[in-house]
Tab-separated table of C-alpha atoms in Angstrom:
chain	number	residue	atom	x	y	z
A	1	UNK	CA	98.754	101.002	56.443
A	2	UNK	CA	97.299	101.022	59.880
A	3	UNK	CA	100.411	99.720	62.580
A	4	UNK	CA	100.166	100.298	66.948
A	5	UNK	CA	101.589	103.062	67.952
A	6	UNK	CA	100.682	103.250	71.263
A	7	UNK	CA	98.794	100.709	73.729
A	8	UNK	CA	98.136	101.075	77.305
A	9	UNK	CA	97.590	99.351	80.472
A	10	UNK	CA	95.416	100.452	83.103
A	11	UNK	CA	97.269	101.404	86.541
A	12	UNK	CA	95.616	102.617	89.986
A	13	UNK	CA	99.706	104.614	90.789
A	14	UNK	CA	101.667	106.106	87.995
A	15	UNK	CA	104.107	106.343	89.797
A	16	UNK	CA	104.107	103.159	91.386
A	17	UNK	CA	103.713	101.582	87.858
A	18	UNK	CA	106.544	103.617	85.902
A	19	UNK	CA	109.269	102.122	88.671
A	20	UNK	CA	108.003	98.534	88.606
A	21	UNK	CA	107.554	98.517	84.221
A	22	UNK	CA	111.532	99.789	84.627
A	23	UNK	CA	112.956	98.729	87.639
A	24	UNK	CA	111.433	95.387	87.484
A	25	UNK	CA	110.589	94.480	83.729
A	26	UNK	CA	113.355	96.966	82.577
A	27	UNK	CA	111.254	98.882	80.063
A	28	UNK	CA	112.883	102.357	79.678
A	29	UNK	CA	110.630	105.866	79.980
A	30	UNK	CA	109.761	107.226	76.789
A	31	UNK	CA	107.415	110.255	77.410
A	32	UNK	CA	106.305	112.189	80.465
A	33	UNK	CA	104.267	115.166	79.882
A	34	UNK	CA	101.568	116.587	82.365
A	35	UNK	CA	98.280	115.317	81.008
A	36	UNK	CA	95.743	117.524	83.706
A	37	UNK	CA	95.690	115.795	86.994
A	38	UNK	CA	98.204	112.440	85.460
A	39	UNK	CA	100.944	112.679	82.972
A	40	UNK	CA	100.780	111.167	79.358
A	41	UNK	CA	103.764	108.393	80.170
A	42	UNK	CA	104.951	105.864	78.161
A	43	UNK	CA	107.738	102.906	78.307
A	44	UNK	CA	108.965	101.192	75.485
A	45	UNK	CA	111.446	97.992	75.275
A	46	UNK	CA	115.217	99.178	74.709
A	47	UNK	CA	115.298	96.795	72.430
A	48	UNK	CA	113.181	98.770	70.444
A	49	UNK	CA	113.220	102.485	71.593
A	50	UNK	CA	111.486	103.407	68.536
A	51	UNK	CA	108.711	100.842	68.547
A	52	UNK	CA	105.412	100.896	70.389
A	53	UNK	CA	105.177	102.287	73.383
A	54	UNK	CA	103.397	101.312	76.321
A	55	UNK	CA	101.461	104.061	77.854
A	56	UNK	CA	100.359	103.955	81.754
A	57	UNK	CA	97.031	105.124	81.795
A	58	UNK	CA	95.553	106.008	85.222
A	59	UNK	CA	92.789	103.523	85.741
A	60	UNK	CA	90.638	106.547	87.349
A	61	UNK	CA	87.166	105.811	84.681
A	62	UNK	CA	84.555	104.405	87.542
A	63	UNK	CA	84.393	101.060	84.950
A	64	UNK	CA	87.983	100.690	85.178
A	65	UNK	CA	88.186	99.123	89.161
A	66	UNK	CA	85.668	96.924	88.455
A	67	UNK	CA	87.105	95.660	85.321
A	68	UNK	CA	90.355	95.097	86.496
A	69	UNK	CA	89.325	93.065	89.551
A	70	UNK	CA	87.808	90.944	87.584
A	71	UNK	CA	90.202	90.171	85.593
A	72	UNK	CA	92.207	89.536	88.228
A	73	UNK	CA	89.597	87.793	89.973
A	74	UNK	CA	89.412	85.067	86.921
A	75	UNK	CA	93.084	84.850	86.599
A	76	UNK	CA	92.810	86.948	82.816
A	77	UNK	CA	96.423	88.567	81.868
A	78	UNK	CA	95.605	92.291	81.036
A	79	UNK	CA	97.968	91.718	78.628
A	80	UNK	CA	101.074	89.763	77.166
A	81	UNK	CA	104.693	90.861	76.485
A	82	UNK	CA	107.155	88.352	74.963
A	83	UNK	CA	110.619	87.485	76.208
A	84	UNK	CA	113.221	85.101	74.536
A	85	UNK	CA	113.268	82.913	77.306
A	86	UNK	CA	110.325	82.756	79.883
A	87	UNK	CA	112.062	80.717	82.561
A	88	UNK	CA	114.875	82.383	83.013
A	89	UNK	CA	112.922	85.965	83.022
A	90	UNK	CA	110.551	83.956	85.242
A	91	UNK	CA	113.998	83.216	87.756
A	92	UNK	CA	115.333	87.084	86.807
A	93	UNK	CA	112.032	88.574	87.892
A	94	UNK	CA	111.758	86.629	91.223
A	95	UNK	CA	114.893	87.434	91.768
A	96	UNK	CA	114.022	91.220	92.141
A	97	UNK	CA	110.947	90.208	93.532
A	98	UNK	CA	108.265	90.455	91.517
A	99	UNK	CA	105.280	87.650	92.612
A	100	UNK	CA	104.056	85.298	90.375
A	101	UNK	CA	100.301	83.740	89.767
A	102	UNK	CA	101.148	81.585	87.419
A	103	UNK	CA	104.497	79.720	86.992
A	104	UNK	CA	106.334	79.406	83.639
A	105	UNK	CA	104.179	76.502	81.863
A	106	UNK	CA	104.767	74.899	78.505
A	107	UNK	CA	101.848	74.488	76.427
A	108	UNK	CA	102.817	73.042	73.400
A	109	UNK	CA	103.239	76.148	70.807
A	110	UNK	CA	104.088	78.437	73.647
A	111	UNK	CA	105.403	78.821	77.503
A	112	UNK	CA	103.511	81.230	79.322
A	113	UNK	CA	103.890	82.578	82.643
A	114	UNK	CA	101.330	85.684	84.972
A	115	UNK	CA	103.459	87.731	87.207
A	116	UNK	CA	101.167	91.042	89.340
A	117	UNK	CA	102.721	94.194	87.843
A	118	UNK	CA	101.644	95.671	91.306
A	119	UNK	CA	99.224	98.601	89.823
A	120	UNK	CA	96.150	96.217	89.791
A	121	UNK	CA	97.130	93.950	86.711
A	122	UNK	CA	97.855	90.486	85.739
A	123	UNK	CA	100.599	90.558	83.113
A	124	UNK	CA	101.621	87.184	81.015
A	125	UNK	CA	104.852	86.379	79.885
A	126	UNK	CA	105.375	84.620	76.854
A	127	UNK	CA	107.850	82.825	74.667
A	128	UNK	CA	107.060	81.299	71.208
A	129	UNK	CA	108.672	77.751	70.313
């Protein structure tokens, strides 16, 4: 059977990115290992340590920039993680300052909110009903 093991988001400072994904969103560092001019490093939730990981891939490939800006450009979520409550991470998050495109919004099945992970991404926060 085929399951993730690993996914990644694209990020212009690895550095930059692995203190916002645990300072901010409080993912906790999984692997670090020098990877040639980056590092191979991951974050997973602590909720599950074990679980997939979230690797933070320098966005160095020339179609990576233009990709991302365009993205960004349209308002497009690189990707989505889920929380138990969206407005109160929404509240949490601004607390520590993290900006927000999009504010938490119900839509029916789901309430979604886009915060700027800082590292060139729109990220989308979501919470099932």
């Amino acid at each position: 059977m085929i399951r993730i093991n690993v996914t990644s988001v694209l990020v212009d400072d690895q550095a930059k990115a692995l203190a916002f994904y645990t300072g901010k969103l409080g993912f906790t560092k999984k692997t670090d290992v020098p990877a040639g001019e980056a590092r191979w490093l991951t974050v997973v939730s602590p909720a599950d340590p074990d679980g997939v990981e979230l690797l933070l891939e320098p966005d160095g490939h020339p179609a990576a920039g233009p990709f991302k800006k365009a993205l960004v450009s349209d308002g497009i979520p690189y990707t989505q993680f889920a929380v138990e409550d969206v407005y109160a991470e929404v509240e949490r998050l601004k607390a520590l300052g993290v900006e927000f495109t999009q504010e938490a919004t119900d839509l029916g099945p789901v309430v979604v909110a886009v915060l700027d992970d800082t590292c060139g991404n729109l990220i989308q926060l979501a919470t099932m009903k």
